[in-house]
Coordinates of C-alpha atoms and ligand atoms in Angstrom, one line a residue:
X15 CA 0.0 0.0 0.0
X16 CA 1.3 3.5 -0.8
X17 CA 0.8 6.3 1.6
X18 CA -2.6 7.1 0.2
X19 CA -3.7 3.4 0.4
X20 CA -3.3 2.6 -3.3
X21 CA -2.0 -0.8 -4.4
X22 CA 0.8 -0.5 -7.0
X23 CA 1.2 -3.2 -9.7
X24 CA 4.4 -4.4 -8.0
X25 CA 2.5 -5.2 -4.8
X26 CA -0.4 -6.7 -6.6
X27 CA 1.9 -9.1 -8.4
X28 CA 3.8 -10.0 -5.3
X29 CA 0.4 -10.9 -3.7
X30 CA -0.5 -12.9 -6.7
X31 CA 2.7 -14.8 -6.3
X32 CA 2.1 -15.5 -2.6
X33 CA -1.4 -16.7 -3.6
X34 CA 0.3 -19.2 -5.9
X35 CA -1.2 -17.7 -9.1
X36 CA 2.1 -16.8 -10.6
X37 CA 5.8 -17.6 -10.1
X38 CA 8.7 -15.1 -9.8
X39 CA 9.6 -15.4 -13.4
X40 CA 6.1 -14.5 -14.6
X41 CA 5.9 -11.7 -12.1
X42 CA 9.1 -10.2 -13.6
X43 CA 7.7 -10.7 -17.1
X44 CA 4.6 -8.7 -16.4
X45 CA 6.7 -6.0 -14.6
X46 CA 9.0 -5.7 -17.7
X47 CA 6.0 -5.4 -20.1
X48 CA 4.4 -2.8 -17.9
X49 CA 7.6 -0.8 -17.8
X50 CA 7.9 -1.0 -21.6
X51 CA 4.3 0.2 -21.8
X52 CA 5.2 3.3 -19.7
X53 CA 7.9 4.1 -22.2
X54 CA 5.5 3.7 -25.1
X55 CA 3.0 5.9 -23.3
X56 CA 5.6 8.7 -23.0
X57 CA 6.4 8.4 -26.8
X58 CA 2.7 8.4 -27.7
X59 CA 2.1 11.4 -25.4
X60 CA 4.8 13.5 -27.0
X61 CA 3.2 13.2 -30.5
X62 CA 4.4 15.8 -32.9
X63 CA 6.8 17.2 -30.3
X64 CA 8.7 13.9 -30.2
X65 CA 8.8 13.6 -34.0
X66 CA 7.0 10.3 -33.8
X67 CA 4.0 10.9 -35.9
X68 CA 3.6 9.7 -39.5
X69 CA 4.7 6.8 -41.6
X70 CA 7.9 4.8 -41.1
X71 CA 10.3 4.3 -44.0
X72 CA 12.9 6.3 -45.9
X73 CA 13.4 8.1 -49.2
X74 CA 9.6 8.4 -49.7
X75 CA 9.2 4.6 -49.5
X76 CA 6.7 3.4 -47.0
X77 CA 7.8 0.5 -44.7
X78 CA 5.5 -2.5 -45.1
X79 CA 5.1 -5.1 -42.4
X80 CA 4.4 -8.8 -42.7
X81 CA 0.7 -8.0 -42.6
X82 CA 1.1 -6.1 -45.8
X83 CA 0.3 -2.8 -44.0
X84 CA 2.2 0.4 -44.0
X85 CA 4.0 0.9 -40.7
X86 CA 3.8 4.1 -38.6
X87 CA 6.9 5.4 -36.9
X88 CA 5.3 4.6 -33.6
X89 CA 4.6 1.0 -34.7
X90 CA 8.3 0.5 -35.2
X91 CA 9.4 2.4 -32.1
X92 CA 6.9 0.5 -29.8
X93 CA 8.1 -2.8 -31.3
X94 CA 11.7 -1.9 -30.5
X95 CA 10.9 -0.8 -27.0
X96 CA 9.2 -4.1 -26.2
X97 CA 12.0 -6.2 -27.8
X98 CA 14.8 -4.3 -26.0
X99 CA 13.0 -4.4 -22.6
X100 CA 12.3 -8.2 -22.8
X101 CA 15.7 -9.4 -24.2
X102 CA 17.9 -9.6 -21.2
X103 CA 15.8 -10.3 -18.1
X104 CA 16.0 -14.1 -18.3
X105 CA 12.2 -14.6 -18.2
X106 CA 11.6 -15.4 -21.9
X107 CA 12.6 -18.2 -24.3
X108 CA 11.3 -16.1 -27.3
X109 CA 9.1 -13.4 -28.6
X110 CA 6.7 -12.9 -31.5
X111 CA 5.2 -9.6 -32.8
X112 CA 2.5 -8.5 -35.2
X113 CA 5.2 -6.3 -36.8
X114 CA 7.8 -9.1 -37.4
X115 CA 7.7 -11.9 -40.0
X116 CA 8.9 -14.6 -37.6
X117 CA 9.4 -15.1 -33.9
X118 CA 12.7 -14.3 -32.3
X119 CA 14.5 -16.6 -29.8
X120 CA 16.3 -14.8 -26.9
X121 CA 20.0 -14.4 -28.0
X122 CA 22.4 -16.9 -26.4
X123 CA 24.3 -14.0 -24.8
X124 CA 21.3 -13.7 -22.3
X125 CA 19.8 -16.3 -19.9
X126 CA 16.7 -18.1 -21.3
X127 CA 13.4 -18.4 -19.4
X128 CA 10.3 -20.5 -19.7
X129 CA 7.9 -18.2 -21.3
X130 CA 6.9 -17.0 -24.8
X131 CA 5.7 -13.4 -25.2
X132 CA 3.5 -12.3 -28.2
X133 CA 2.4 -8.7 -28.8
X134 CA 0.8 -6.2 -31.0
X135 CA 3.1 -3.3 -30.1
X136 CA 0.7 -0.5 -31.1
X137 CA -2.8 -1.5 -31.9
X138 CA -5.1 0.9 -33.8
X139 CA -2.1 2.7 -35.3
X140 CA -4.4 4.4 -38.0
X141 CA -5.5 6.6 -35.0
X142 CA -2.0 7.8 -34.0
X143 CA -1.9 10.9 -36.2
X144 CA -5.4 12.0 -35.2
X145 CA -4.7 11.9 -31.4
X146 CA -7.2 9.1 -30.7
X147 CA -6.5 6.2 -28.2
X148 CA -4.2 3.4 -29.3
X149 CA -2.7 0.6 -27.2
X150 CA -0.4 -2.4 -26.7
X151 CA -1.8 -5.9 -26.5
X152 CA 0.2 -8.9 -25.2
X153 CA -0.2 -12.6 -24.6
X154 CA 2.0 -15.0 -22.6
X155 CA 2.4 -18.7 -23.2
X156 CA 4.7 -21.4 -21.7
X157 CA 7.5 -22.5 -23.8
X158 CA 7.0 -26.3 -24.5
X159 CA 9.1 -28.6 -22.4
X160 CA 12.5 -29.5 -23.7
X161 CA 12.7 -26.8 -26.4
X162 CA 16.1 -25.2 -26.7
X163 CA 15.8 -23.4 -30.0
X164 CA 12.4 -21.5 -30.2
X165 CA 10.6 -21.5 -33.6
X166 CA 7.3 -20.2 -34.8
X167 CA 5.6 -23.6 -34.3
X168 CA 6.2 -23.4 -30.5
X169 CA 3.9 -20.4 -30.3
X170 CA 1.0 -22.2 -32.0
X171 CA -0.9 -23.0 -28.8
X172 CA -4.7 -22.4 -28.3
X173 CA -5.8 -19.4 -26.3
X174 CA -6.7 -21.6 -23.3
X175 CA -2.9 -22.2 -22.9
X176 CA -2.3 -18.5 -22.2
X177 CA -0.9 -17.9 -18.6
X178 CA -1.3 -14.2 -18.8
X179 CA -2.7 -11.6 -21.1
X180 CA -3.3 -7.8 -21.1
X181 CA -3.4 -4.6 -22.9
X182 CA -2.3 -1.0 -22.1
X183 CA -4.5 1.7 -23.6
X184 CA -2.9 5.1 -24.2
X185 CA -5.9 7.5 -24.0
X186 CA -6.8 10.4 -21.7
X187 CA -5.5 8.0 -19.0
X188 CA -2.9 5.3 -19.6
X189 CA -4.5 2.1 -18.2
X190 CA -3.1 -1.4 -18.0
X191 CA -5.6 -4.2 -17.9
X192 CA -4.3 -7.6 -16.9
X193 CA -5.2 -11.2 -16.2
X194 CA -3.0 -14.0 -14.9
X195 CA -6.0 -16.4 -15.0
X196 CA -7.7 -15.2 -11.8
X197 CA -9.9 -12.3 -12.8
X198 CA -9.3 -9.2 -14.9
X199 CA -7.9 -6.1 -13.2
X200 CA -7.2 -2.5 -14.2
X201 CA -4.3 -0.3 -13.2
X202 CA -4.1 3.4 -14.0
X203 CA -0.7 5.0 -14.6
X204 CA 0.0 7.7 -12.0
X205 CA 2.1 9.9 -14.3
X206 CA 3.7 11.9 -11.5
X207 CA 4.8 8.8 -9.5
X208 CA 5.5 6.7 -12.6
X209 CA 3.6 3.7 -11.2
X210 CA 0.6 1.7 -12.2
X211 CA -2.0 1.7 -9.4
X212 CA -4.8 -0.8 -9.1
X213 CA -8.1 1.0 -9.9
X214 CA -10.5 -1.9 -10.6
X215 CA -10.1 -5.3 -9.0
X216 CA -12.2 -8.0 -10.6
X217 CA -13.8 -6.3 -13.6
X218 CA -17.3 -7.7 -14.4
X219 CA -18.9 -7.2 -17.8
X220 CA -22.7 -6.9 -17.7
X221 CA -24.3 -10.0 -19.4
X222 CA -26.8 -7.9 -21.3
X223 CA -26.2 -4.8 -23.4
X224 CA -27.7 -2.2 -25.7
X225 CA -24.4 -1.2 -27.4
X226 CA -22.6 -2.7 -30.3
X227 CA -19.2 -1.9 -32.0
X228 CA -18.6 -2.8 -35.6
X229 CA -17.3 -1.0 -38.7
X230 CA -20.7 -0.5 -40.4
X231 CA -19.1 0.5 -43.7
X232 CA -18.3 -3.2 -44.3
X233 CA -22.0 -4.1 -44.1
X234 CA -22.5 -5.1 -47.7
X235 CA -19.5 -7.4 -47.6
X236 CA -20.6 -9.4 -44.5
X237 CA -21.9 -13.0 -44.5
X238 CA -25.8 -13.5 -44.4
X239 CA -25.9 -14.3 -40.6
X240 CA -24.0 -11.1 -39.7
X241 CA -26.3 -9.1 -42.0
X242 CA -29.3 -10.7 -40.2
X243 CA -27.9 -10.1 -36.7
X244 CA -27.1 -6.4 -37.2
X245 CA -30.3 -5.9 -39.2
X246 CA -32.2 -7.0 -36.1
X247 CA -30.1 -4.7 -33.8
X248 CA -30.9 -1.8 -36.0
X249 CA -34.6 -2.6 -36.0
X250 CA -34.6 -1.6 -32.4
X251 CA -37.7 -1.8 -30.1
X252 CA -40.0 -2.6 -33.0
X253 CA -37.7 -5.5 -34.2
X254 CA -37.3 -9.1 -32.8
X255 CA -34.7 -7.9 -30.2
X256 CA -37.3 -5.6 -28.6
X257 CA -34.8 -2.8 -27.6
X258 CA -33.0 0.1 -29.2
X259 CA -29.2 -0.4 -29.6
X260 CA -26.6 2.3 -29.7
X261 CA -23.4 2.0 -31.8
X262 CA -19.7 3.0 -31.0
X263 CA -16.6 2.3 -33.2
X264 CA -13.3 3.9 -32.2
X265 CA -11.3 1.7 -34.7
X266 CA -8.7 0.9 -32.0
X267 CA -9.5 -2.5 -30.7
X268 CA -8.0 -1.6 -27.3
X269 CA -10.3 1.4 -26.9
X270 CA -13.4 -0.5 -28.1
X271 CA -12.6 -3.5 -25.8
X272 CA -11.8 -1.2 -22.9
X273 CA -15.2 0.4 -23.2
X274 CA -16.8 -3.0 -23.2
X275 CA -14.9 -4.1 -20.1
X276 CA -16.0 -0.8 -18.5
X277 CA -19.7 -0.8 -19.3
X278 CA -20.6 -3.8 -21.5
X279 CA -21.3 -4.2 -25.2
X280 CA -20.4 -6.4 -28.1
X281 CA -17.3 -5.9 -30.3
X282 CA -17.3 -7.5 -33.7
X283 CA -14.9 -7.7 -36.6
X284 CA -16.7 -10.4 -38.6
X285 CA -15.7 -12.2 -41.7
X286 CA -16.4 -10.2 -44.9
X287 CA -15.7 -10.8 -48.6
X288 CA -12.8 -8.4 -48.5
X289 CA -10.9 -10.3 -45.8
X290 CA -12.4 -13.8 -46.3
X291 CA -9.3 -15.1 -48.1
X292 CA -7.2 -14.2 -45.1
X293 CA -9.7 -15.7 -42.6
X294 CA -10.7 -12.3 -41.1
X295 CA -9.2 -8.9 -40.2
X296 CA -7.9 -9.3 -36.7
X297 CA -5.0 -11.5 -35.6
X298 CA -5.7 -14.5 -33.5
X299 CA -2.4 -14.6 -31.6
X300 CA -1.8 -10.9 -30.9
X301 CA -5.3 -9.5 -30.7
X302 CA -8.2 -12.0 -30.5
X303 CA -6.7 -14.5 -28.0
X304 CA -5.4 -12.0 -25.3
X305 CA -8.6 -9.9 -25.5
X306 CA -10.7 -13.1 -25.3
X307 CA -9.0 -14.3 -22.2
X308 CA -9.4 -10.8 -20.5
X309 CA -13.1 -10.8 -21.5
X310 CA -13.8 -14.4 -20.3
X311 CA -12.0 -13.7 -17.0
X312 CA -14.4 -10.7 -16.6
X313 CA -17.4 -12.9 -17.1
X314 CA -17.9 -12.1 -20.8
X315 CA -17.7 -14.4 -23.8
X316 CA -15.6 -14.5 -27.0
X317 CA -16.2 -16.4 -30.2
X318 CA -15.3 -16.6 -33.9
X319 CA -19.1 -16.7 -34.4
X320 CA -18.8 -20.5 -34.8
X321 CA -16.3 -21.6 -32.1
X322 CA -15.1 -20.4 -28.7
X323 CA -12.1 -18.2 -29.5
X324 CA -9.8 -19.7 -26.9
X325 CA -10.4 -23.2 -28.3
X326 CA -9.1 -22.3 -31.8
X327 CA -6.0 -24.4 -32.6
X328 CA -3.7 -21.9 -34.4
X329 CA -2.1 -22.9 -37.7
X330 CA 0.0 -19.8 -38.2
X331 CA 1.7 -17.1 -36.2
X332 CA -0.2 -14.3 -38.1
X333 CA -3.5 -16.2 -38.6
X334 CA -6.6 -14.0 -38.8
X335 CA -10.0 -14.8 -37.4
X336 CA -13.5 -13.3 -37.2
X337 CA -14.1 -11.8 -33.7
X338 CA -17.2 -11.4 -31.5
X339 CA -16.6 -10.6 -27.9
X340 CA -18.1 -8.8 -24.9
X341 CA -21.4 -9.1 -22.9
X342 CA -22.1 -12.9 -22.6
X343 CA -25.8 -12.9 -23.7
X344 CA -25.1 -10.7 -26.7
X345 CA -22.2 -12.8 -27.9
X346 CA -24.5 -15.9 -27.5
X347 CA -27.1 -14.1 -29.6
X348 CA -24.7 -13.3 -32.4
X349 CA -23.4 -17.0 -32.3
X350 CA -27.1 -18.1 -32.5
X351 CA -27.6 -16.3 -35.8
X352 CA -24.5 -18.1 -37.3
X353 CA -25.7 -21.5 -35.9
X354 CA -29.2 -21.1 -37.3
X355 CA -27.9 -20.0 -40.7
X356 CA -25.4 -22.9 -40.9
X357 CA -28.0 -25.5 -39.9
X358 CA -30.5 -24.1 -42.5
X359 CA -27.8 -24.2 -45.2
Ligands
AHM414 P1 -3.7 -2.6 -36.4 O1 -3.2 -3.7 -35.4 O2 -2.9 -2.6 -37.7 O3 -3.8 -1.3 -35.8 O4 -5.2 -3.1 -36.9 C1 -6.1 -3.5 -36.0 C2 -7.2 -2.5 -35.9 C3 -8.0 -2.7 -34.6 O5 -7.5 -2.0 -33.6 C4 -9.4 -2.2 -35.0 O6 -10.4 -2.8 -34.3 C5 -9.5 -2.4 -36.5 O7 -8.1 -2.6 -37.0 C6 -10.1 -1.3 -37.2 O8 -10.4 -1.6 -38.5 P2 -11.1 -0.7 -39.5 O9 -10.0 0.3 -40.0 O10 -11.5 -1.6 -40.6 O11 -12.2 0.0 -38.9
MG415 MG1 -3.7 -4.5 -33.9

């Protein structure tokens, strides 16, 4: 407890270790990721003053990542901050990032640990230049027994195997949301002190909601069950759902999911004919799985529309999936539209 009674992340993690929920190595891992997030938060906060806005690349050539997307300067910087912070602590066997083609083993010059870390260093990066919330998402897996040289295949574990997951949203406040498999908790960065302070213990997402989040401009590209589901939401009180729904779409998954953890709702990035060949828009390992664990640990649900997200067996490091997550009953409703459509077909 600090002098004002607040519980800092360090103390929270030590208590989780005493309760047998984590070991010292995992505690160090979370501390290191949180420290890196503080550094990213400072860079994001400087904006134009830090010269960090705009596209990465040189001589007028945009830098393109493995996802085929143009990288922002802050995408590259955030990735470097996370790589550097996690290289030398001895808590990791390897890392994988949305911004890198392949996973990276920890160099032999440093001690190796038992965990694998995956991250989307700066999610929602299309929002950086317009001063809207962005964030970092991370997922932690155990390195399989007996592995000495980490390869991409060692990361291909279902979401149920995650031992920790979290995100840090860089918004009006910088907030770290974390689970180590025993509830989902929020920590707000005290900028003067430089420390994350526990501000919500045991987040609970309301089961029912009247709010949905989806990029409506893709409507005509969606599959029939998604068209039917959103059609019924838009029909409001007079429609089959019998209530009016509101809509929000920040276009930063961290910000949209943070709203849902705060007051409920459903977030969806469904399959559409533009992204069908890739399997969806959002990435299973860096986005969908960590967010799904946080949401389930807060009493919500997460699905591809046809399968519980955390049960998906990954086939590739950069695999994409359709995503439905948030208030339990609303996710079940969306899944129901898919099930009825598939049965009829
Ligand atoms: P990114 O990781 O390259 O930033 O892309 C993921 C983002 C999510 O944060 C967000 O939900 C989605 O892409 C927004 O997509 P759209 O631009 O189609 O609205
Ligand atoms: Mg992302």
